[in-house]
Every structure is written in C-alpha cells, then in structure tokens.
mmCIF file of C-alpha atoms and ligand atoms in Angstrom:
data_model
loop_
_atom_site.group_PDB
_atom_site.id
_atom_site.type_symbol
_atom_site.label_atom_id
_atom_site.label_comp_id
_atom_site.label_asym_id
_atom_site.label_seq_id
_atom_site.Cartn_x
_atom_site.Cartn_y
_atom_site.Cartn_z
ATOM 1 C CA MET A 1 -2.592 40.506 -8.106
ATOM 2 C CA THR A 2 -0.389 41.710 -5.746
ATOM 3 C CA ASP A 3 3.713 43.239 -5.570
ATOM 4 C CA LYS A 4 4.205 39.888 -3.669
ATOM 5 C CA THR A 5 7.602 38.351 -5.592
ATOM 6 C CA LEU A 6 9.082 35.035 -4.841
ATOM 7 C CA PHE A 7 12.292 36.547 -5.961
ATOM 8 C CA ALA A 8 12.715 39.659 -3.751
ATOM 9 C CA PRO A 9 14.837 39.495 -0.665
ATOM 10 C CA TYR A 10 12.400 39.110 2.433
ATOM 11 C CA ARG A 11 13.377 38.634 6.547
ATOM 12 C CA LEU A 12 13.725 35.985 8.135
ATOM 13 C CA GLY A 13 14.397 37.521 12.047
ATOM 14 C CA SER A 14 17.900 39.031 11.791
ATOM 15 C CA LEU A 15 18.383 37.700 8.632
ATOM 16 C CA THR A 16 18.395 38.960 5.177
ATOM 17 C CA LEU A 17 17.304 36.552 1.921
ATOM 18 C CA VAL A 18 18.091 36.858 -1.282
ATOM 19 C CA ASN A 19 15.148 35.222 -2.373
ATOM 20 C CA ARG A 20 11.607 33.441 -1.108
ATOM 21 C CA ILE A 21 13.539 30.396 -2.818
ATOM 22 C CA VAL A 22 14.463 27.517 -0.004
ATOM 23 C CA MET A 23 16.149 24.632 -1.027
ATOM 24 C CA ALA A 24 14.842 21.564 0.466
ATOM 25 C CA PRO A 25 15.790 19.641 3.056
ATOM 26 C CA LEU A 26 17.244 16.239 0.795
ATOM 27 C CA THR A 27 18.563 13.153 1.727
ATOM 28 C CA ARG A 28 22.012 11.657 -0.439
ATOM 29 C CA ASN A 29 23.808 8.700 1.641
ATOM 30 C CA ARG A 30 27.509 10.850 0.421
ATOM 31 C CA ALA A 31 28.790 11.644 4.212
ATOM 32 C CA GLY A 32 32.228 11.033 3.638
ATOM 33 C CA LYS A 33 34.833 8.917 6.960
ATOM 34 C CA GLY A 34 33.388 9.872 10.426
ATOM 35 C CA LEU A 35 30.376 10.469 8.952
ATOM 36 C CA ALA A 36 31.530 14.298 8.336
ATOM 37 C CA PRO A 37 29.956 15.573 5.239
ATOM 38 C CA SER A 38 32.184 14.780 2.030
ATOM 39 C CA GLU A 39 34.450 17.255 0.440
ATOM 40 C CA LEU A 40 32.322 17.190 -2.367
ATOM 41 C CA ALA A 41 29.282 18.384 -0.440
ATOM 42 C CA ALA A 42 30.529 22.077 -0.173
ATOM 43 C CA THR A 43 30.161 21.928 -3.940
ATOM 44 C CA TYR A 44 27.446 21.079 -4.228
ATOM 45 C CA TYR A 45 25.611 23.272 -1.504
ATOM 46 C CA ALA A 46 27.811 26.057 -3.273
ATOM 47 C CA GLN A 47 26.226 24.751 -6.403
ATOM 48 C CA ARG A 48 22.682 25.601 -5.070
ATOM 49 C CA ALA A 49 23.250 28.409 -3.018
ATOM 50 C CA SER A 50 21.513 31.162 -4.956
ATOM 51 C CA ALA A 51 18.318 29.394 -3.176
ATOM 52 C CA GLY A 52 17.255 32.667 -0.621
ATOM 53 C CA LEU A 53 17.671 29.960 2.014
ATOM 54 C CA ILE A 54 18.894 26.499 2.376
ATOM 55 C CA ILE A 55 18.260 23.662 4.436
ATOM 56 C CA THR A 56 20.697 20.826 4.829
ATOM 57 C CA GLU A 57 20.515 16.903 4.760
ATOM 58 C CA ALA A 58 19.057 15.053 7.354
ATOM 59 C CA THR A 59 22.713 15.401 9.846
ATOM 60 C CA GLN A 60 21.687 12.969 12.769
ATOM 61 C CA VAL A 61 22.419 14.700 16.352
ATOM 62 C CA SER A 62 23.979 10.736 17.595
ATOM 63 C CA GLU A 63 25.035 7.988 16.633
ATOM 64 C CA GLN A 64 21.741 6.316 18.045
ATOM 65 C CA ALA A 65 19.814 8.984 15.553
ATOM 66 C CA GLN A 66 21.232 7.466 12.718
ATOM 67 C CA GLY A 67 19.311 5.173 10.108
ATOM 68 C CA TYR A 68 20.636 5.131 7.221
ATOM 69 C CA GLN A 69 23.778 4.326 5.444
ATOM 70 C CA ASP A 70 26.855 7.350 5.211
ATOM 71 C CA THR A 71 23.704 10.109 6.714
ATOM 72 C CA PRO A 72 26.413 12.652 7.859
ATOM 73 C CA GLY A 73 26.415 13.960 11.473
ATOM 74 C CA LEU A 74 26.655 17.048 13.974
ATOM 75 C CA PHE A 75 28.280 15.164 17.292
ATOM 76 C CA THR A 76 31.826 15.239 16.778
ATOM 77 C CA GLN A 77 34.157 17.792 16.139
ATOM 78 C CA PRO A 78 34.935 16.553 12.413
ATOM 79 C CA GLN A 79 32.094 15.752 11.410
ATOM 80 C CA ILE A 80 31.680 20.306 12.800
ATOM 81 C CA ASP A 81 34.659 20.670 10.237
ATOM 82 C CA GLY A 82 33.739 18.666 7.632
ATOM 83 C CA TRP A 83 30.638 21.309 7.552
ATOM 84 C CA LEU A 84 31.958 24.530 8.379
ATOM 85 C CA LYS A 85 33.397 23.340 3.824
ATOM 86 C CA VAL A 86 29.810 23.600 4.228
ATOM 87 C CA THR A 87 28.726 26.997 5.649
ATOM 88 C CA ASP A 88 31.558 28.549 4.803
ATOM 89 C CA ALA A 89 31.495 27.940 0.654
ATOM 90 C CA VAL A 90 27.583 28.755 0.960
ATOM 91 C CA HIS A 91 28.118 32.068 2.531
ATOM 92 C CA ALA A 92 30.795 33.120 0.277
ATOM 93 C CA LYS A 93 28.419 33.416 -2.848
ATOM 94 C CA GLY A 94 25.536 35.095 -0.510
ATOM 95 C CA SER A 95 23.133 32.415 0.674
ATOM 96 C CA ARG A 96 21.943 31.170 4.145
ATOM 97 C CA ILE A 97 22.249 27.204 5.453
ATOM 98 C CA PHE A 98 20.645 25.989 7.980
ATOM 99 C CA VAL A 99 21.586 22.111 9.341
ATOM 100 C CA GLN A 100 18.232 20.357 9.800
ATOM 101 C CA LEU A 101 18.212 18.013 13.084
ATOM 102 C CA TRP A 102 17.364 14.334 12.842
ATOM 103 C CA HIS A 103 16.664 11.349 15.345
ATOM 104 C CA VAL A 104 15.428 8.819 13.156
ATOM 105 C CA GLY A 105 13.883 6.774 15.901
ATOM 106 C CA ARG A 106 12.198 3.470 14.838
ATOM 107 C CA ILE A 107 13.152 3.858 10.966
ATOM 108 C CA SER A 108 16.710 2.525 11.221
ATOM 109 C CA HIS A 109 18.616 -0.879 11.201
ATOM 110 C CA VAL A 110 21.092 -2.767 14.156
ATOM 111 C CA ASP A 111 23.762 -2.599 11.937
ATOM 112 C CA LEU A 112 23.529 1.727 12.678
ATOM 113 C CA GLN A 113 23.013 0.815 16.315
ATOM 114 C CA PRO A 114 25.160 1.512 19.304
ATOM 115 C CA GLY A 115 26.153 -2.434 20.059
ATOM 116 C CA GLY A 116 24.394 -3.431 17.106
ATOM 117 C CA GLY A 117 20.896 -2.948 19.948
ATOM 118 C CA ALA A 118 17.482 -1.992 18.462
ATOM 119 C CA PRO A 119 16.806 1.424 17.157
ATOM 120 C CA VAL A 120 14.553 3.228 19.956
ATOM 121 C CA ALA A 121 10.657 4.596 19.742
ATOM 122 C CA PRO A 122 8.355 5.911 21.442
ATOM 123 C CA SER A 123 7.046 2.004 21.539
ATOM 124 C CA ALA A 124 7.991 -1.319 20.606
ATOM 125 C CA ILE A 125 5.605 -0.983 17.483
ATOM 126 C CA ARG A 126 7.875 -1.733 14.236
ATOM 127 C CA ALA A 127 7.126 0.298 11.158
ATOM 128 C CA GLU A 128 6.230 -1.430 7.525
ATOM 129 C CA THR A 129 9.303 -0.114 6.145
ATOM 130 C CA LYS A 130 12.365 -0.393 4.504
ATOM 131 C CA THR A 131 15.625 1.555 5.517
ATOM 132 C CA PHE A 132 19.133 1.783 3.378
ATOM 133 C CA VAL A 133 21.922 0.199 4.786
ATOM 134 C CA ASN A 134 24.729 -2.308 3.810
ATOM 135 C CA ASN A 135 24.265 -0.968 -0.163
ATOM 136 C CA GLY A 136 20.666 -2.653 0.992
ATOM 137 C CA PHE A 137 17.381 -1.826 0.701
ATOM 138 C CA VAL A 138 15.843 -4.299 4.106
ATOM 139 C CA ASP A 139 13.862 -4.267 6.738
ATOM 140 C CA VAL A 140 13.551 -1.742 9.395
ATOM 141 C CA SER A 141 14.211 -4.366 12.534
ATOM 142 C CA GLU A 142 12.027 -4.134 15.514
ATOM 143 C CA PRO A 143 12.203 -1.427 18.013
ATOM 144 C CA ARG A 144 11.940 -1.343 21.778
ATOM 145 C CA ALA A 145 10.636 1.519 23.651
ATOM 146 C CA LEU A 146 12.355 4.705 25.243
ATOM 147 C CA ALA A 147 12.432 5.024 28.683
ATOM 148 C CA LEU A 148 11.440 7.791 30.669
ATOM 149 C CA ASP A 149 14.673 8.402 31.675
ATOM 150 C CA GLU A 150 15.990 8.146 28.351
ATOM 151 C CA LEU A 151 14.479 10.953 26.926
ATOM 152 C CA PRO A 152 16.559 13.826 28.668
ATOM 153 C CA GLY A 153 19.441 12.375 26.745
ATOM 154 C CA ILE A 154 17.655 12.497 24.068
ATOM 155 C CA VAL A 155 16.993 16.452 24.276
ATOM 156 C CA GLU A 156 20.472 17.164 25.157
ATOM 157 C CA ASP A 157 21.870 14.937 22.151
ATOM 158 C CA PHE A 158 19.323 18.000 19.786
ATOM 159 C CA ARG A 159 20.950 20.893 22.333
ATOM 160 C CA GLN A 160 24.140 20.263 21.490
ATOM 161 C CA ALA A 161 23.908 19.872 18.233
ATOM 162 C CA ALA A 162 22.506 23.138 18.310
ATOM 163 C CA ALA A 163 25.264 24.624 19.622
ATOM 164 C CA ASN A 164 27.653 22.733 17.879
ATOM 165 C CA ALA A 165 25.958 24.289 14.156
ATOM 166 C CA ILE A 166 26.691 27.311 15.945
ATOM 167 C CA SER A 167 30.080 26.476 16.040
ATOM 168 C CA ALA A 168 30.051 25.203 12.317
ATOM 169 C CA GLY A 169 28.996 28.117 10.947
ATOM 170 C CA PHE A 170 25.499 27.300 10.387
ATOM 171 C CA ASP A 171 22.788 30.996 10.394
ATOM 172 C CA GLY A 172 20.297 28.520 12.533
ATOM 173 C CA VAL A 173 19.062 24.575 12.863
ATOM 174 C CA GLU A 174 16.138 22.886 12.067
ATOM 175 C CA ILE A 175 14.580 20.715 14.211
ATOM 176 C CA HIS A 176 13.002 17.907 11.884
ATOM 177 C CA GLY A 177 9.653 16.822 13.440
ATOM 178 C CA ALA A 178 8.348 15.160 9.887
ATOM 179 C CA ASN A 179 8.123 12.676 8.325
ATOM 180 C CA GLY A 180 7.548 9.283 10.136
ATOM 181 C CA TYR A 181 11.364 9.783 11.683
ATOM 182 C CA LEU A 182 11.544 10.221 15.709
ATOM 183 C CA LEU A 183 9.810 13.712 17.420
ATOM 184 C CA GLU A 184 7.069 12.515 15.281
ATOM 185 C CA GLN A 185 6.983 8.887 16.201
ATOM 186 C CA PHE A 186 5.411 10.941 19.978
ATOM 187 C CA ILE A 187 3.142 13.288 17.852
ATOM 188 C CA LYS A 188 1.767 10.835 16.255
ATOM 189 C CA ASP A 189 -0.782 7.656 17.641
ATOM 190 C CA GLY A 190 0.008 5.194 14.888
ATOM 191 C CA ALA A 191 3.627 4.970 16.552
ATOM 192 C CA ASN A 192 2.773 6.120 20.399
ATOM 193 C CA GLN A 193 0.872 3.504 22.474
ATOM 194 C CA ARG A 194 2.601 5.327 25.770
ATOM 195 C CA ALA A 195 0.179 4.925 29.309
ATOM 196 C CA ASP A 196 2.712 8.011 30.525
ATOM 197 C CA ALA A 197 3.018 11.988 30.022
ATOM 198 C CA TYR A 198 4.717 11.775 26.711
ATOM 199 C CA GLY A 199 1.876 9.597 25.139
ATOM 200 C CA GLY A 200 -2.420 9.614 25.002
ATOM 201 C CA SER A 201 -3.431 13.539 24.197
ATOM 202 C CA VAL A 202 -2.420 16.119 22.087
ATOM 203 C CA GLU A 203 -0.374 17.727 24.487
ATOM 204 C CA ASN A 204 1.505 14.731 26.160
ATOM 205 C CA ARG A 205 2.268 13.132 22.031
ATOM 206 C CA ALA A 206 3.796 17.283 21.595
ATOM 207 C CA ARG A 207 5.451 17.735 24.326
ATOM 208 C CA LEU A 208 9.494 15.614 23.128
ATOM 209 C CA LEU A 209 9.364 17.842 20.133
ATOM 210 C CA LEU A 210 8.795 21.218 22.496
ATOM 211 C CA GLU A 211 10.948 19.709 24.674
ATOM 212 C CA VAL A 212 13.531 20.377 21.864
ATOM 213 C CA THR A 213 12.652 23.281 20.683
ATOM 214 C CA SER A 214 12.474 25.384 23.260
ATOM 215 C CA ALA A 215 16.312 23.824 24.550
ATOM 216 C CA VAL A 216 17.425 24.321 21.296
ATOM 217 C CA VAL A 217 15.679 27.694 21.045
ATOM 218 C CA LYS A 218 17.817 28.131 24.890
ATOM 219 C CA GLU A 219 20.889 27.491 23.387
ATOM 220 C CA ILE A 220 20.497 29.486 19.993
ATOM 221 C CA GLY A 221 17.618 31.805 20.101
ATOM 222 C CA ALA A 222 14.749 31.713 18.165
ATOM 223 C CA GLU A 223 15.804 32.992 15.036
ATOM 224 C CA ARG A 224 17.932 30.783 14.473
ATOM 225 C CA THR A 225 15.167 27.777 14.407
ATOM 226 C CA GLY A 226 12.966 25.709 12.473
ATOM 227 C CA VAL A 227 10.792 23.578 12.763
ATOM 228 C CA ARG A 228 9.325 21.075 10.222
ATOM 229 C CA ILE A 229 5.731 19.199 10.376
ATOM 230 C CA SER A 230 4.062 16.849 7.705
ATOM 231 C CA PRO A 231 0.751 16.722 9.589
ATOM 232 C CA VAL A 232 -1.135 14.365 7.168
ATOM 233 C CA SER A 233 2.148 12.352 5.337
ATOM 234 C CA PRO A 234 1.500 8.898 5.264
ATOM 235 C CA ALA A 235 6.154 9.254 4.796
ATOM 236 C CA ASN A 236 7.025 6.221 6.324
ATOM 237 C CA ALA A 237 4.659 3.846 7.436
ATOM 238 C CA ILE A 238 3.085 6.279 10.365
ATOM 239 C CA SER A 239 -0.876 7.527 10.903
ATOM 240 C CA CYS A 240 -2.741 9.785 13.064
ATOM 241 C CA SER A 241 -6.518 9.911 14.307
ATOM 242 C CA ASP A 242 -6.397 13.126 14.803
ATOM 243 C CA PRO A 243 -4.396 15.488 13.135
ATOM 244 C CA GLN A 244 -5.505 18.322 12.354
ATOM 245 C CA PRO A 245 -6.362 19.062 16.581
ATOM 246 C CA GLN A 246 -2.585 17.735 16.570
ATOM 247 C CA TYR A 247 -1.237 19.946 14.554
ATOM 248 C CA ASN A 248 -3.289 22.964 15.398
ATOM 249 C CA TYR A 249 -1.733 22.445 19.054
ATOM 250 C CA ILE A 250 1.708 22.238 17.808
ATOM 251 C CA ALA A 251 1.554 25.758 15.472
ATOM 252 C CA GLU A 252 0.327 27.545 19.332
ATOM 253 C CA GLN A 253 2.863 26.474 20.920
ATOM 254 C CA LEU A 254 6.026 27.128 18.453
ATOM 255 C CA ASP A 255 4.320 30.634 18.330
ATOM 256 C CA ALA A 256 4.446 30.939 21.336
ATOM 257 C CA LEU A 257 8.194 29.685 21.079
ATOM 258 C CA GLY A 258 9.046 31.609 19.561
ATOM 259 C CA VAL A 259 10.504 30.320 16.097
ATOM 260 C CA VAL A 260 11.635 31.469 13.874
ATOM 261 C CA TYR A 261 9.871 29.434 11.112
ATOM 262 C CA LEU A 262 7.207 26.413 10.597
ATOM 263 C CA HIS A 263 8.573 24.357 8.008
ATOM 264 C CA VAL A 264 4.711 22.146 6.787
ATOM 265 C CA VAL A 265 5.351 19.559 4.642
ATOM 266 C CA GLU A 266 1.847 19.500 2.692
ATOM 267 C CA GLY A 267 0.743 16.464 1.567
ATOM 268 C CA ALA A 268 1.839 13.016 1.358
ATOM 269 C CA THR A 269 5.868 14.079 1.255
ATOM 270 C CA GLY A 270 6.826 13.152 -1.925
ATOM 271 C CA GLY A 271 3.627 12.588 -3.151
ATOM 272 C CA PRO A 272 0.213 14.050 -3.477
ATOM 273 C CA ARG A 273 -0.973 17.554 -1.972
ATOM 274 C CA ASP A 274 -4.258 15.802 -1.245
ATOM 275 C CA VAL A 275 -3.525 12.747 -0.055
ATOM 276 C CA ALA A 276 -6.626 14.073 3.403
ATOM 277 C CA PRO A 277 -7.542 16.649 4.370
ATOM 278 C CA PHE A 278 -5.927 19.309 5.954
ATOM 279 C CA ASP A 279 -6.509 23.002 7.208
ATOM 280 C CA TYR A 280 -2.577 24.228 6.625
ATOM 281 C CA ASP A 281 -4.561 28.199 7.192
ATOM 282 C CA ALA A 282 -5.381 27.253 10.011
ATOM 283 C CA LEU A 283 -1.539 26.633 10.528
ATOM 284 C CA ARG A 284 -1.228 29.942 9.373
ATOM 285 C CA THR A 285 -3.571 31.750 12.015
ATOM 286 C CA ARG A 286 -1.917 29.549 14.568
ATOM 287 C CA PHE A 287 1.794 30.647 13.836
ATOM 288 C CA LYS A 288 2.616 34.265 13.517
ATOM 289 C CA GLN A 289 6.192 34.239 12.508
ATOM 290 C CA THR A 290 6.818 32.685 8.451
ATOM 291 C CA TYR A 291 5.389 29.645 7.038
ATOM 292 C CA LEU A 292 7.371 27.765 5.225
ATOM 293 C CA ALA A 293 5.526 26.015 2.557
ATOM 294 C CA ASN A 294 6.921 22.854 0.490
ATOM 295 C CA ASN A 295 5.414 19.293 -1.135
ATOM 296 C CA GLY A 296 4.831 19.426 -5.031
ATOM 297 C CA TYR A 297 4.981 23.027 -5.329
ATOM 298 C CA ASP A 298 5.886 24.528 -8.904
ATOM 299 C CA LEU A 299 6.644 28.300 -9.233
ATOM 300 C CA ASP A 300 2.539 28.865 -10.717
ATOM 301 C CA LEU A 301 1.728 27.317 -7.541
ATOM 302 C CA ALA A 302 3.790 29.177 -5.932
ATOM 303 C CA GLN A 303 3.458 32.232 -6.877
ATOM 304 C CA ALA A 304 -0.400 32.042 -6.485
ATOM 305 C CA HIS A 305 0.043 30.929 -2.477
ATOM 306 C CA LEU A 306 2.197 33.405 -2.069
ATOM 307 C CA GLU A 307 0.223 36.301 -3.028
ATOM 308 C CA GLU A 308 -2.876 34.795 -1.026
ATOM 309 C CA SER A 309 -1.009 35.076 1.138
ATOM 310 C CA LYS A 310 -0.821 31.540 2.369
ATOM 311 C CA ALA A 311 2.946 31.115 3.024
ATOM 312 C CA ASP A 312 6.253 33.538 2.689
ATOM 313 C CA LEU A 313 8.847 31.264 1.854
ATOM 314 C CA PHE A 314 8.168 27.654 -0.416
ATOM 315 C CA ALA A 315 10.728 25.216 -0.231
ATOM 316 C CA PHE A 316 12.052 22.714 -3.470
ATOM 317 C CA GLY A 317 13.465 19.729 -3.449
ATOM 318 C CA LYS A 318 13.793 17.361 -6.341
ATOM 319 C CA ALA A 319 13.531 20.500 -8.806
ATOM 320 C CA PHE A 320 16.989 21.952 -7.238
ATOM 321 C CA ILE A 321 19.138 18.063 -7.875
ATOM 322 C CA SER A 322 18.922 19.051 -11.410
ATOM 323 C CA ASN A 323 18.570 22.134 -11.767
ATOM 324 C CA PRO A 324 21.500 23.793 -9.684
ATOM 325 C CA ASP A 325 20.630 27.565 -10.569
ATOM 326 C CA LEU A 326 16.915 26.290 -10.086
ATOM 327 C CA VAL A 327 16.174 30.536 -9.114
ATOM 328 C CA GLU A 328 17.944 31.498 -12.284
ATOM 329 C CA ARG A 329 15.584 29.382 -14.075
ATOM 330 C CA PHE A 330 12.714 29.772 -12.762
ATOM 331 C CA LYS A 331 13.732 33.883 -13.421
ATOM 332 C CA THR A 332 13.633 33.433 -17.192
ATOM 333 C CA GLY A 333 11.631 30.488 -17.741
ATOM 334 C CA ALA A 334 14.261 28.012 -18.607
ATOM 335 C CA PRO A 335 13.305 24.667 -19.059
ATOM 336 C CA LEU A 336 13.874 22.046 -16.105
ATOM 337 C CA ALA A 337 16.390 19.390 -16.502
ATOM 338 C CA ALA A 338 15.290 16.060 -14.860
ATOM 339 C CA LEU A 339 15.686 14.393 -12.125
ATOM 340 C CA ASN A 340 18.117 11.141 -12.480
ATOM 341 C CA PRO A 341 16.449 8.887 -9.369
ATOM 342 C CA ALA A 342 19.076 6.469 -10.146
ATOM 343 C CA THR A 343 21.582 8.926 -8.305
ATOM 344 C CA LEU A 344 19.437 9.701 -5.511
ATOM 345 C CA PHE A 345 20.748 8.123 -2.216
ATOM 346 C CA GLY A 346 24.658 7.354 -2.536
ATOM 347 C CA GLY A 347 27.386 7.399 -4.599
ATOM 348 C CA GLY A 348 30.000 10.244 -5.990
ATOM 349 C CA ALA A 349 30.406 13.912 -8.195
ATOM 350 C CA GLU A 350 27.211 11.225 -10.447
ATOM 351 C CA GLY A 351 24.107 12.498 -10.949
ATOM 352 C CA TYR A 352 25.017 14.869 -7.310
ATOM 353 C CA THR A 353 27.299 17.944 -8.520
ATOM 354 C CA ASP A 354 27.473 17.423 -12.065
ATOM 355 C CA TYR A 355 24.384 18.464 -13.131
ATOM 356 C CA PRO A 356 25.254 21.740 -14.948
ATOM 357 C CA SER A 357 23.875 25.547 -14.605
ATOM 358 C CA LEU A 358 22.535 26.471 -18.458
ATOM 359 C CA ALA A 359 25.723 28.956 -18.055
ATOM 360 C CA ASP A 360 27.717 25.673 -17.734
ATOM 361 C CA THR A 361 25.430 24.600 -20.818
ATOM 362 C CA ASN A 362 25.731 27.665 -22.999
ATOM 363 C CA ALA A 363 29.165 28.085 -22.120
HETATM 364 C C1 8OZ B 401 14.856 9.804 1.778
HETATM 365 C C2 8OZ B 401 15.412 9.257 1.892
HETATM 366 C C3 8OZ B 401 15.480 8.948 3.573
HETATM 367 C C4 8OZ B 401 15.410 10.055 4.141
HETATM 368 C C5 8OZ B 401 12.922 12.654 5.694
HETATM 369 C C6 8OZ B 401 15.297 12.268 5.992
HETATM 370 O O1 8OZ B 401 12.457 11.874 4.585
HETATM 371 C C7 8OZ B 401 14.499 11.563 4.694
HETATM 372 C C8 8OZ B 401 14.627 10.518 4.252
HETATM 373 C C9 8OZ B 401 14.404 11.118 2.871
HETATM 374 O O2 8OZ B 401 12.721 13.019 6.136
#
C-alpha cells in the first residue's frame, strides 16, 4: 500500500486539481444555434464539477472539421461566448476544464462539409463506418486526399481554436489525436498511404500531430496543452501495423515538446482493454509529465494502477454521464446509476441534465 489516493489533490502544470478523477471527453450532439454549446451545457458540466478535471466533448476547430450533427465548435464568436458560460459555471464549482479540439478528417459526410464537398483525409480511402447526420446513421462519404499545401491551414485552425479556448476561459486544451479521426488517420498506416513527408515512416506519420501540438504549445503554452492517443483502438475502422514503435516515438516527441499530459485510451475505445498487445509502460517511461489513463477503469483498477504508479490521473466516461456526483459515489461506495443508451446522442435535457445526484435522490 502507498498513501496515494484518487481523492487527494494533484498538481497538473500550474493547476491544482482537487482530485485525480477526470471526466473523459464525451460526444453528446446537443450543440445549439450556430453550433455553440447549448444553454443546458453549462448545467451539464457544472453538475459534474466534482471531477478534478473535466475534458469537454470533442469540439471542431473549423467547419471542415465537423463529422456529426450538432457537435459544438470553437471558431466563431458565438461559440466562444457559449463556452464562456460553461467555463464560468465549472470554475464557480472549483473544478478545471480543458476543451478537446477535434478534426474528424474522413469520418464525415458531404452534408456537413463546406459547399457539400468531400471530407478530407491523408489518403482517399473511405472508412467502413457510419456517422450521424440528418437525424440518422449513414455511411461516411468518400474522402479526398489533402494536398500538401493544405496542411498548414489545418495546423492554423488548431492554433486559432487554442487561442479561442483561452478567450473562452478554458484552463487548457486537449488535442484529439485518437479514435480514428484526422490526426490519427495520419498516424496509422491503414488510413495513410501518402508518399510525401507526411506518410510512410513512423516519423512522417507523426508529423501532423506534432506540428499541430507544437503550434498549440507556442500559442497557449505547454502547461495548458494535453494530447489524447489510442494506440491500438480500432475505433472508426482504422488499423495500424506498427503501433508500439509508432507510439513510443510519439510519446518521446510529446515529452520533448513538454506537453502537460498524455491521455491514453488503453485498448479498444469503449470496449475491451486487451484488444491487442501493447506496452503502455513504454509510453510512461518515455513521457515524463502526467499520464492520464482511460478506458474500462473502475475505482478498484484505477486505485491499483495509481498505487503501482502506472498512471497519475484516471478518466471515466460513461459513468460520469449517469452519475453527475461520481466522485461522491466513489468516496462513499454508493451504487452507480445505469446509463440510458437511447439518450446518449442528441435530444435535450433528458439523459443529459436530469440524472440525479445522491443528494437529489435523498432530498
Ligand atoms: C462517439 C460518437 C461520436 C464521436 C470519439 C468524438 O470517439 C468521439 C465520438 C464518440 O472520440
């Protein structure tokens, strides 16, 4: 036994988190007018502010970066204003909040793209998966390969969104490099067949993620920049022939950039932790700052991994949706409420802000 507990404060860069429990990013498809966070979003996040750190739902950095209906953005003034209400509400409850910055790449549909164009990708390879658009699940559209001279524009969109995040009161940003979206499409060779400096070798495939991260670090500081990866996750129909050397390199390079945390989806996103062999300790060895672990954790597994120093922070996803007071329930051993899958994506308050806390239930 050590005296390490999930319920003690943790120093993350210049921030003090009240505990080591993190609310994972969760897509809820409830953005309002102009894809600004809805009025309800401030309530939803504030209800969950017993987490030491909240990471928002994935938030697109541009119009082109959107892949599902009703996901929020962070590239217009009304979007910044909407997020300001969220960050104020969370800060008033004593928590901290990072926004997850997102470009979906090929996981999109022409109906969501500027001018009805094709979604963009490293290579013109369609993913065998669906997206949610026009109130239904449909196959993603055939993508087009990004030209070399379009990549600086994508880096710039992330940089600008990071600047906007600070204007919106966020404590930092998380770059979404996971789950089969654009940055991971470059990293994993199942989606990247480029013959230029952004395809082929381990170094080339990591280049766009590292350029984006470097631009964000320059804009808002390494202490406010985290990165999420999912080395072996097949989420969104992606594959990688060499995840261990690929991600060992990424961990080393992110360490060199000094980013404040590495958020690792261990296993298949939202699925089994043992989907494929992978040595996560090899990332921990290479990345010296905070290791944030995610996927399939319960309180006991998190506590065990903390005691073994396998990770510093632990992100819980689905449990936070149906248990706004998850930290209190963990502390007291209270049972966890079940999630209603029917209200996960889209809709209003039902299944969003109406899950009761224990205090509500006992009132
Ligand atoms: C569920 C539905 C749509 C998007 C991810 C942003 O997997 C997502 C996502 C999850 O990272």
